C-alpha cells in the first residue's frame, strides 16, 4: 500500500449499514484501503461480499480486524494508519437487549477512547447515534418533528448508551470552546428507522419493510400492532450512507444531527407501499402489543432535519414510500432468483 493510498476505518463494517457504507466508499474511491473492525457477533462476511456485488464492484481487498472496538489501542493505530476518517458504527443495536452492563460496556465505554484518539490525531470521526435517544418526548404526542434538544430521556438502555456517547461529544465541544479552540471534526448522526438491502441477517431487528414484504411474499397477511397507525420516520439505507459520508467532508459544522427522512409513515402505509410494489392487495392482520413492550415503545418518531441540512449541507434523496416500493421489489426479485438458482 503506497503512502498516497486513501485509508478509512469502518467499525461495524460487516453489519447492515456498515457493509453498505464500505461499498459506497469503494465506489467513490476505488483505490481506497478500508480497515473493517468488527467482532462478527451480528455482522457477517457475507454482508460485505453482497454489498460490493450489489454495487457492481470488484471483491473486497481491504483489511478486516475481528476484534471488538474496545480491544484496540486507538491512538497508535491512527498515528500509524493516518486514515482520512473513522466511521464508528459498531454497537449492540438490539433495542430489546436488557443487560444494561453489557450494553454500556460495548456501546458507550469504548467510544471515549475512539473519540479522544480521533481528536488528538486530528482524524474526522463520524459515529452512529440513534433516534432512541429521544424516547417519547412531548413532540411524539404532538406529532411534530423531534428537534435535537428533545433528546435525553430514552425509553431503553440502548437509547441511553447512545445518549451517553452524545454527551461525551458535548463535553469535548464545551471544553474546546472554553479554551478558545476550534471544534474537532466530530459528527454524531441519530439514525432513525433504517431499511434497505443487506439487512436480512439482522433477524428480528430487521426493518418492518423487510419483515412485512416477506410475510406477503410467503402468502401470509402482514401482522401489525393494532391498528397499524403507529408512525415512524423511515429512511432508506442509501440516504443513510450518503449522509454518513457527508459528515466526513471538509467544511462541515461539527455536531450531533438527526438522520431521518423528515417524514412519517404508518405501518399501514408500509403495507400499502408493499402491495403497490408487488401488485397485491393483502390486508393486514392486527394484534395487541405485548404489555411488556408498551412502556418502552416509540409510537411516533420524526426527525427535524433542519440542522442537518444547514450543518452538513445534506438532505435525503429518497421519499420513504418510493424507497419502500423499490426495496419490496428488490426483495421479491432476490427471492425469485434464489428459487431459480435452487431449481437449476
mmCIF file of C-alpha atoms in Angstrom:
data_model
loop_
_atom_site.group_PDB
_atom_site.id
_atom_site.type_symbol
_atom_site.label_atom_id
_atom_site.label_comp_id
_atom_site.label_asym_id
_atom_site.label_seq_id
_atom_site.Cartn_x
_atom_site.Cartn_y
_atom_site.Cartn_z
ATOM 1 C CA UNK A 1 0.000 0.000 0.000
ATOM 2 C CA UNK A 2 1.543 3.276 -1.115
ATOM 3 C CA UNK A 3 1.648 6.419 1.023
ATOM 4 C CA UNK A 4 -0.831 8.075 -1.331
ATOM 5 C CA UNK A 5 -3.478 5.383 -0.837
ATOM 6 C CA UNK A 6 -6.505 6.817 0.996
ATOM 7 C CA UNK A 7 -7.266 4.885 4.177
ATOM 8 C CA UNK A 8 -10.544 4.638 6.080
ATOM 9 C CA UNK A 9 -11.576 2.767 9.209
ATOM 10 C CA UNK A 10 -15.135 1.451 9.457
ATOM 11 C CA UNK A 11 -16.178 -0.171 12.724
ATOM 12 C CA UNK A 12 -19.159 -2.446 12.349
ATOM 13 C CA UNK A 13 -18.274 -2.717 8.661
ATOM 14 C CA UNK A 14 -19.639 -6.259 8.432
ATOM 15 C CA UNK A 15 -23.088 -5.132 9.554
ATOM 16 C CA UNK A 16 -26.071 -3.917 7.572
ATOM 17 C CA UNK A 17 -25.292 -0.206 7.315
ATOM 18 C CA UNK A 18 -21.538 -0.684 7.652
ATOM 19 C CA UNK A 19 -21.241 -3.010 4.658
ATOM 20 C CA UNK A 20 -23.304 -0.628 2.517
ATOM 21 C CA UNK A 21 -21.015 2.188 3.665
ATOM 22 C CA UNK A 22 -17.906 0.206 2.711
ATOM 23 C CA UNK A 23 -19.335 -0.437 -0.745
ATOM 24 C CA UNK A 24 -20.165 3.212 -1.345
ATOM 25 C CA UNK A 25 -16.735 4.322 -0.126
ATOM 26 C CA UNK A 26 -15.101 1.974 -2.625
ATOM 27 C CA UNK A 27 -17.432 3.089 -5.388
ATOM 28 C CA UNK A 28 -16.360 6.687 -4.795
ATOM 29 C CA UNK A 29 -12.686 5.895 -4.133
ATOM 30 C CA UNK A 30 -11.783 2.588 -5.815
ATOM 31 C CA UNK A 31 -8.154 2.849 -4.677
ATOM 32 C CA UNK A 32 -9.026 3.295 -1.002
ATOM 33 C CA UNK A 33 -7.842 0.782 1.566
ATOM 34 C CA UNK A 34 -10.547 0.152 4.146
ATOM 35 C CA UNK A 35 -9.932 -1.346 7.560
ATOM 36 C CA UNK A 36 -13.075 -3.024 8.878
ATOM 37 C CA UNK A 37 -13.221 -3.558 12.638
ATOM 38 C CA UNK A 38 -15.993 -5.979 13.583
ATOM 39 C CA UNK A 39 -16.324 -8.718 16.196
ATOM 40 C CA UNK A 40 -18.810 -10.590 13.943
ATOM 41 C CA UNK A 41 -21.315 -11.292 16.690
ATOM 42 C CA UNK A 42 -24.079 -9.937 14.467
ATOM 43 C CA UNK A 43 -22.147 -8.933 11.338
ATOM 44 C CA UNK A 44 -21.102 -11.332 8.600
ATOM 45 C CA UNK A 45 -18.503 -11.510 5.864
ATOM 46 C CA UNK A 46 -21.429 -12.187 3.518
ATOM 47 C CA UNK A 47 -22.776 -8.666 4.085
ATOM 48 C CA UNK A 48 -19.508 -7.254 2.728
ATOM 49 C CA UNK A 49 -19.395 -9.609 -0.245
ATOM 50 C CA UNK A 50 -23.007 -8.970 -1.177
ATOM 51 C CA UNK A 51 -22.837 -5.184 -0.719
ATOM 52 C CA UNK A 52 -19.925 -4.941 -3.156
ATOM 53 C CA UNK A 53 -21.686 -7.282 -5.561
ATOM 54 C CA UNK A 54 -24.865 -5.166 -5.488
ATOM 55 C CA UNK A 55 -22.744 -2.098 -6.243
ATOM 56 C CA UNK A 56 -21.082 -3.852 -9.206
ATOM 57 C CA UNK A 57 -17.655 -3.606 -7.563
ATOM 58 C CA UNK A 58 -14.677 -5.996 -7.512
ATOM 59 C CA UNK A 59 -14.191 -8.225 -4.439
ATOM 60 C CA UNK A 60 -13.083 -6.655 -1.167
ATOM 61 C CA UNK A 61 -9.301 -6.356 -0.831
ATOM 62 C CA UNK A 62 -9.056 -4.272 2.321
ATOM 63 C CA UNK A 63 -8.263 -5.437 5.842
ATOM 64 C CA UNK A 64 -10.549 -6.977 8.446
ATOM 65 C CA UNK A 65 -9.838 -6.999 12.168
ATOM 66 C CA UNK A 66 -12.118 -9.422 14.017
ATOM 67 C CA UNK A 67 -11.904 -7.556 17.309
ATOM 68 C CA UNK A 68 -14.292 -5.517 19.384
ATOM 69 C CA UNK A 69 -13.548 -1.804 19.219
ATOM 70 C CA UNK A 70 -12.706 -1.769 22.922
ATOM 71 C CA UNK A 71 -9.770 -4.115 22.382
ATOM 72 C CA UNK A 72 -7.902 -1.789 20.034
ATOM 73 C CA UNK A 73 -5.249 0.723 21.012
ATOM 74 C CA UNK A 74 -6.706 3.552 19.001
ATOM 75 C CA UNK A 75 -4.145 6.322 19.171
ATOM 76 C CA UNK A 76 -1.170 4.267 17.892
ATOM 77 C CA UNK A 77 -3.434 2.777 15.220
ATOM 78 C CA UNK A 78 -4.466 6.210 13.953
ATOM 79 C CA UNK A 79 -0.915 7.526 14.034
ATOM 80 C CA UNK A 80 0.258 4.531 12.044
ATOM 81 C CA UNK A 81 -2.542 4.297 9.501
ATOM 82 C CA UNK A 82 -3.303 8.022 9.175
ATOM 83 C CA UNK A 83 -6.870 7.444 7.932
ATOM 84 C CA UNK A 84 -8.851 10.139 6.175
ATOM 85 C CA UNK A 85 -11.769 9.368 8.507
ATOM 86 C CA UNK A 86 -13.114 6.933 11.065
ATOM 87 C CA UNK A 87 -16.719 5.783 10.720
ATOM 88 C CA UNK A 88 -17.817 4.250 14.010
ATOM 89 C CA UNK A 89 -20.945 2.130 13.541
ATOM 90 C CA UNK A 90 -20.124 -0.875 15.739
ATOM 91 C CA UNK A 91 -22.657 -1.369 18.536
ATOM 92 C CA UNK A 92 -25.225 -3.644 20.057
ATOM 93 C CA UNK A 93 -28.321 -2.363 18.285
ATOM 94 C CA UNK A 94 -30.952 -4.672 19.761
ATOM 95 C CA UNK A 95 -33.455 -2.388 21.468
ATOM 96 C CA UNK A 96 -34.776 -5.441 23.348
ATOM 97 C CA UNK A 97 -31.397 -6.137 24.965
ATOM 98 C CA UNK A 98 -31.968 -5.519 28.667
ATOM 99 C CA UNK A 99 -28.493 -6.338 30.022
ATOM 100 C CA UNK A 100 -27.515 -2.800 30.963
ATOM 101 C CA UNK A 101 -23.926 -3.588 31.896
ATOM 102 C CA UNK A 102 -23.352 -5.345 28.583
ATOM 103 C CA UNK A 103 -24.907 -2.511 26.585
ATOM 104 C CA UNK A 104 -22.836 0.189 28.265
ATOM 105 C CA UNK A 105 -19.649 -1.859 28.173
ATOM 106 C CA UNK A 106 -19.960 -2.482 24.439
ATOM 107 C CA UNK A 107 -21.521 0.752 23.183
ATOM 108 C CA UNK A 108 -20.505 3.568 25.489
ATOM 109 C CA UNK A 109 -17.223 2.799 27.220
ATOM 110 C CA UNK A 110 -15.027 2.199 24.128
ATOM 111 C CA UNK A 111 -16.345 5.348 22.476
ATOM 112 C CA UNK A 112 -14.439 7.663 24.820
ATOM 113 C CA UNK A 113 -11.133 6.145 23.636
ATOM 114 C CA UNK A 114 -12.117 6.407 19.964
ATOM 115 C CA UNK A 115 -13.245 9.997 20.384
ATOM 116 C CA UNK A 116 -10.134 11.083 22.258
ATOM 117 C CA UNK A 117 -7.808 9.357 19.787
ATOM 118 C CA UNK A 118 -9.521 10.903 16.751
ATOM 119 C CA UNK A 119 -9.429 14.365 18.321
ATOM 120 C CA UNK A 120 -5.778 14.049 19.358
ATOM 121 C CA UNK A 121 -4.749 12.720 15.948
ATOM 122 C CA UNK A 122 -6.921 15.212 14.042
ATOM 123 C CA UNK A 123 -8.859 12.457 12.260
ATOM 124 C CA UNK A 124 -12.501 13.173 11.314
ATOM 125 C CA UNK A 125 -14.891 10.954 13.259
ATOM 126 C CA UNK A 126 -18.452 10.173 12.210
ATOM 127 C CA UNK A 127 -20.375 7.924 14.571
ATOM 128 C CA UNK A 128 -23.818 6.375 14.740
ATOM 129 C CA UNK A 129 -26.086 7.720 17.435
ATOM 130 C CA UNK A 130 -29.788 6.878 17.428
ATOM 131 C CA UNK A 131 -33.338 8.181 17.435
ATOM 132 C CA UNK A 132 -33.705 6.001 20.535
ATOM 133 C CA UNK A 133 -32.024 8.855 22.449
ATOM 134 C CA UNK A 134 -35.362 10.700 22.257
ATOM 135 C CA UNK A 135 -37.564 8.142 23.936
ATOM 136 C CA UNK A 136 -41.081 9.576 23.863
ATOM 137 C CA UNK A 137 -40.702 13.376 24.031
ATOM 138 C CA UNK A 138 -43.680 15.772 24.037
ATOM 139 C CA UNK A 139 -43.311 16.083 20.262
ATOM 140 C CA UNK A 140 -44.369 12.431 19.920
ATOM 141 C CA UNK A 141 -47.794 13.201 21.380
ATOM 142 C CA UNK A 142 -47.986 16.378 19.325
ATOM 143 C CA UNK A 143 -46.967 14.501 16.150
ATOM 144 C CA UNK A 144 -44.305 17.069 15.325
ATOM 145 C CA UNK A 145 -40.634 16.542 14.306
ATOM 146 C CA UNK A 146 -38.074 15.917 17.038
ATOM 147 C CA UNK A 147 -35.636 18.836 17.482
ATOM 148 C CA UNK A 148 -32.139 17.959 18.650
ATOM 149 C CA UNK A 149 -32.687 19.387 22.118
ATOM 150 C CA UNK A 150 -35.615 16.998 22.775
ATOM 151 C CA UNK A 151 -33.227 14.051 23.313
ATOM 152 C CA UNK A 152 -32.043 12.749 26.657
ATOM 153 C CA UNK A 153 -34.920 10.706 28.073
ATOM 154 C CA UNK A 154 -34.605 7.372 26.243
ATOM 155 C CA UNK A 155 -37.030 4.516 26.800
ATOM 156 C CA UNK A 156 -34.406 1.752 26.859
ATOM 157 C CA UNK A 157 -30.782 1.051 27.706
ATOM 158 C CA UNK A 158 -29.806 1.077 24.032
ATOM 159 C CA UNK A 159 -31.005 4.656 23.679
ATOM 160 C CA UNK A 160 -29.289 5.571 26.945
ATOM 161 C CA UNK A 161 -25.984 4.094 25.741
ATOM 162 C CA UNK A 162 -26.180 6.264 22.621
ATOM 163 C CA UNK A 163 -27.179 9.321 24.641
ATOM 164 C CA UNK A 164 -24.053 8.897 26.766
ATOM 165 C CA UNK A 165 -21.981 8.889 23.581
ATOM 166 C CA UNK A 166 -23.579 12.161 22.537
ATOM 167 C CA UNK A 167 -22.939 13.724 25.943
ATOM 168 C CA UNK A 168 -19.272 12.701 25.732
ATOM 169 C CA UNK A 169 -19.060 14.697 22.488
ATOM 170 C CA UNK A 170 -20.841 17.657 24.060
ATOM 171 C CA UNK A 171 -18.255 17.674 26.864
ATOM 172 C CA UNK A 172 -15.404 17.700 24.345
ATOM 173 C CA UNK A 173 -17.014 20.563 22.461
ATOM 174 C CA UNK A 174 -17.620 22.561 25.637
ATOM 175 C CA UNK A 175 -14.021 22.108 26.720
ATOM 176 C CA UNK A 176 -12.704 23.211 23.331
ATOM 177 C CA UNK A 177 -14.939 26.274 23.321
ATOM 178 C CA UNK A 178 -13.836 27.188 26.849
ATOM 179 C CA UNK A 179 -10.216 27.009 25.692
ATOM 180 C CA UNK A 180 -10.951 29.139 22.639
ATOM 181 C CA UNK A 181 -10.039 26.329 20.266
ATOM 182 C CA UNK A 182 -11.939 25.247 17.141
ATOM 183 C CA UNK A 183 -14.278 22.289 17.460
ATOM 184 C CA UNK A 184 -12.822 18.950 16.375
ATOM 185 C CA UNK A 185 -14.240 17.256 13.288
ATOM 186 C CA UNK A 186 -16.718 15.009 15.093
ATOM 187 C CA UNK A 187 -20.203 14.276 13.763
ATOM 188 C CA UNK A 188 -22.844 12.186 15.501
ATOM 189 C CA UNK A 189 -25.824 11.015 13.481
ATOM 190 C CA UNK A 190 -29.023 9.985 15.206
ATOM 191 C CA UNK A 191 -30.174 7.268 12.829
ATOM 192 C CA UNK A 192 -33.948 6.877 12.681
ATOM 193 C CA UNK A 193 -35.546 3.701 11.245
ATOM 194 C CA UNK A 194 -33.187 2.473 8.544
ATOM 195 C CA UNK A 195 -34.271 -0.059 5.913
ATOM 196 C CA UNK A 196 -32.844 -1.424 2.697
ATOM 197 C CA UNK A 197 -30.810 -4.170 1.072
ATOM 198 C CA UNK A 198 -28.378 -6.073 3.246
ATOM 199 C CA UNK A 199 -30.454 -6.202 6.421
ATOM 200 C CA UNK A 200 -31.654 -9.815 6.176
ATOM 201 C CA UNK A 201 -29.100 -11.093 8.699
ATOM 202 C CA UNK A 202 -30.388 -8.716 11.353
ATOM 203 C CA UNK A 203 -33.145 -11.246 12.015
ATOM 204 C CA UNK A 204 -35.831 -9.905 14.356
ATOM 205 C CA UNK A 205 -34.165 -6.449 14.308
ATOM 206 C CA UNK A 206 -34.589 -6.091 10.532
ATOM 207 C CA UNK A 207 -36.979 -3.364 9.405
ATOM 208 C CA UNK A 208 -40.743 -3.638 9.221
ATOM 209 C CA UNK A 209 -40.437 -3.131 5.461
ATOM 210 C CA UNK A 210 -38.315 -6.273 5.253
ATOM 211 C CA UNK A 211 -40.494 -8.396 7.529
ATOM 212 C CA UNK A 212 -43.829 -7.319 6.050
ATOM 213 C CA UNK A 213 -42.579 -7.811 2.477
ATOM 214 C CA UNK A 214 -41.526 -11.353 3.269
ATOM 215 C CA UNK A 215 -44.795 -12.122 5.044
ATOM 216 C CA UNK A 216 -46.772 -11.068 1.963
ATOM 217 C CA UNK A 217 -44.424 -12.954 -0.366
ATOM 218 C CA UNK A 218 -44.918 -16.039 1.815
ATOM 219 C CA UNK A 219 -48.654 -15.792 1.155
ATOM 220 C CA UNK A 220 -49.447 -14.566 4.668
ATOM 221 C CA UNK A 221 -51.238 -11.494 5.924
ATOM 222 C CA UNK A 222 -48.848 -8.857 7.274
ATOM 223 C CA UNK A 223 -49.113 -8.697 11.067
ATOM 224 C CA UNK A 224 -49.272 -5.276 12.770
ATOM 225 C CA UNK A 225 -49.902 -3.955 16.235
ATOM 226 C CA UNK A 226 -53.452 -2.583 16.462
ATOM 227 C CA UNK A 227 -54.427 -0.634 14.403
ATOM 228 C CA UNK A 228 -51.282 -0.076 12.375
ATOM 229 C CA UNK A 229 -51.300 3.677 12.887
ATOM 230 C CA UNK A 230 -48.039 3.952 14.819
ATOM 231 C CA UNK A 231 -45.845 6.311 12.818
ATOM 232 C CA UNK A 232 -42.094 6.155 12.325
ATOM 233 C CA UNK A 233 -39.529 8.101 10.359
ATOM 234 C CA UNK A 234 -38.266 5.509 7.885
ATOM 235 C CA UNK A 235 -35.106 6.251 5.912
ATOM 236 C CA UNK A 236 -33.542 4.301 3.053
ATOM 237 C CA UNK A 237 -30.066 2.934 3.680
ATOM 238 C CA UNK A 238 -28.703 4.675 0.573
ATOM 239 C CA UNK A 239 -29.545 8.026 2.142
ATOM 240 C CA UNK A 240 -28.074 6.977 5.488
ATOM 241 C CA UNK A 241 -24.791 6.049 3.805
ATOM 242 C CA UNK A 242 -24.736 9.294 1.797
ATOM 243 C CA UNK A 243 -25.240 11.424 4.912
ATOM 244 C CA UNK A 244 -22.688 9.449 6.901
ATOM 245 C CA UNK A 245 -20.109 10.117 4.202
ATOM 246 C CA UNK A 246 -21.162 13.768 4.042
ATOM 247 C CA UNK A 247 -20.310 14.027 7.726
ATOM 248 C CA UNK A 248 -16.645 13.351 6.948
ATOM 249 C CA UNK A 249 -16.297 16.068 4.316
ATOM 250 C CA UNK A 250 -14.168 19.148 4.964
ATOM 251 C CA UNK A 251 -16.066 22.299 5.797
ATOM 252 C CA UNK A 252 -18.986 20.746 7.674
ATOM 253 C CA UNK A 253 -20.077 22.034 11.069
ATOM 254 C CA UNK A 254 -19.181 19.544 13.832
ATOM 255 C CA UNK A 255 -22.103 18.438 15.954
ATOM 256 C CA UNK A 256 -24.779 15.862 16.623
ATOM 257 C CA UNK A 257 -27.501 15.689 13.989
ATOM 258 C CA UNK A 258 -30.708 13.869 13.125
ATOM 259 C CA UNK A 259 -30.617 11.440 10.236
ATOM 260 C CA UNK A 260 -34.096 10.577 9.051
ATOM 261 C CA UNK A 261 -36.307 11.311 6.093
ATOM 262 C CA UNK A 262 -38.077 14.095 7.947
ATOM 263 C CA UNK A 263 -41.363 12.361 7.089
ATOM 264 C CA UNK A 264 -43.533 9.827 8.874
ATOM 265 C CA UNK A 265 -45.136 6.673 7.540
ATOM 266 C CA UNK A 266 -47.543 4.494 9.482
ATOM 267 C CA UNK A 267 -47.207 0.742 9.425
ATOM 268 C CA UNK A 268 -50.406 0.687 7.359
ATOM 269 C CA UNK A 269 -48.608 2.934 4.860
ATOM 270 C CA UNK A 270 -45.799 0.374 4.666
ATOM 271 C CA UNK A 271 -48.293 -2.356 3.803
ATOM 272 C CA UNK A 272 -49.804 -0.097 1.139
ATOM 273 C CA UNK A 273 -46.363 0.543 -0.385
ATOM 274 C CA UNK A 274 -45.548 -3.169 -0.468
ATOM 275 C CA UNK A 275 -48.909 -4.012 -2.036
ATOM 276 C CA UNK A 276 -48.246 -1.400 -4.720
ATOM 277 C CA UNK A 277 -44.770 -2.780 -5.334
ATOM 278 C CA UNK A 278 -45.887 -6.388 -5.609
ATOM 279 C CA UNK A 279 -49.221 -5.854 -7.313
ATOM 280 C CA UNK A 280 -51.053 -7.417 -4.384
ATOM 281 C CA UNK A 281 -53.940 -6.273 -2.187
ATOM 282 C CA UNK A 282 -53.325 -8.132 1.054
ATOM 283 C CA UNK A 283 -54.971 -6.724 4.165
ATOM 284 C CA UNK A 284 -53.141 -6.508 7.477
ATOM 285 C CA UNK A 285 -53.897 -8.710 10.477
ATOM 286 C CA UNK A 286 -53.890 -6.714 13.705
ATOM 287 C CA UNK A 287 -52.927 -7.953 17.157
ATOM 288 C CA UNK A 288 -52.383 -6.486 20.609
ATOM 289 C CA UNK A 289 -48.989 -5.134 21.561
ATOM 290 C CA UNK A 290 -47.406 -7.224 24.331
ATOM 291 C CA UNK A 291 -47.797 -5.394 27.628
ATOM 292 C CA UNK A 292 -44.071 -5.660 28.345
ATOM 293 C CA UNK A 293 -43.337 -3.548 25.243
ATOM 294 C CA UNK A 294 -45.773 -0.718 25.924
ATOM 295 C CA UNK A 295 -43.595 1.337 28.360
ATOM 296 C CA UNK A 296 -40.584 1.421 26.005
ATOM 297 C CA UNK A 297 -42.307 1.539 22.629
ATOM 298 C CA UNK A 298 -41.863 4.631 20.461
ATOM 299 C CA UNK A 299 -45.293 5.113 18.896
ATOM 300 C CA UNK A 300 -44.154 8.130 16.867
ATOM 301 C CA UNK A 301 -40.791 9.339 15.573
ATOM 302 C CA UNK A 302 -39.943 12.070 13.097
ATOM 303 C CA UNK A 303 -36.596 13.761 12.532
ATOM 304 C CA UNK A 304 -36.325 17.523 12.409
ATOM 305 C CA UNK A 305 -33.795 17.712 9.589
ATOM 306 C CA UNK A 306 -33.301 21.484 9.538
ATOM 307 C CA UNK A 307 -29.988 21.455 11.416
ATOM 308 C CA UNK A 308 -28.694 18.538 9.342
ATOM 309 C CA UNK A 309 -29.349 20.435 6.146
ATOM 310 C CA UNK A 310 -27.528 23.501 7.455
ATOM 311 C CA UNK A 311 -24.615 21.858 9.242
ATOM 312 C CA UNK A 312 -23.841 19.086 6.752
ATOM 313 C CA UNK A 313 -25.305 20.634 3.595
ATOM 314 C CA UNK A 314 -27.216 17.430 3.015
ATOM 315 C CA UNK A 315 -30.828 16.341 2.505
ATOM 316 C CA UNK A 316 -32.406 12.942 1.717
ATOM 317 C CA UNK A 317 -32.811 11.913 -1.903
ATOM 318 C CA UNK A 318 -35.500 9.280 -1.346
ATOM 319 C CA UNK A 319 -39.060 9.672 -0.136
ATOM 320 C CA UNK A 320 -39.853 6.784 2.231
ATOM 321 C CA UNK A 321 -42.748 5.441 0.129
ATOM 322 C CA UNK A 322 -40.763 5.442 -3.133
ATOM 323 C CA UNK A 323 -37.845 3.713 -1.408
ATOM 324 C CA UNK A 324 -40.146 1.097 0.156
ATOM 325 C CA UNK A 325 -41.651 0.288 -3.236
ATOM 326 C CA UNK A 326 -38.203 -0.116 -4.738
ATOM 327 C CA UNK A 327 -36.974 -2.220 -1.827
ATOM 328 C CA UNK A 328 -40.012 -4.530 -1.790
ATOM 329 C CA UNK A 329 -39.420 -5.250 -5.479
ATOM 330 C CA UNK A 330 -35.754 -5.951 -4.761
ATOM 331 C CA UNK A 331 -36.760 -8.474 -2.081
ATOM 332 C CA UNK A 332 -39.204 -10.148 -4.475
ATOM 333 C CA UNK A 333 -36.555 -10.338 -7.221
ATOM 334 C CA UNK A 334 -33.960 -11.788 -4.844
ATOM 335 C CA UNK A 335 -36.387 -14.474 -3.700
ATOM 336 C CA UNK A 336 -37.295 -15.286 -7.290
ATOM 337 C CA UNK A 337 -33.639 -15.518 -8.303
ATOM 338 C CA UNK A 338 -32.882 -17.727 -5.310
ATOM 339 C CA UNK A 339 -35.668 -20.151 -6.298
ATOM 340 C CA UNK A 340 -34.404 -20.233 -9.883
ATOM 341 C CA UNK A 341 -30.854 -20.970 -8.705
ATOM 342 C CA UNK A 342 -32.077 -23.739 -6.388
ATOM 343 C CA UNK A 343 -34.042 -25.417 -9.177
ATOM 344 C CA UNK A 344 -31.049 -25.223 -11.514
#
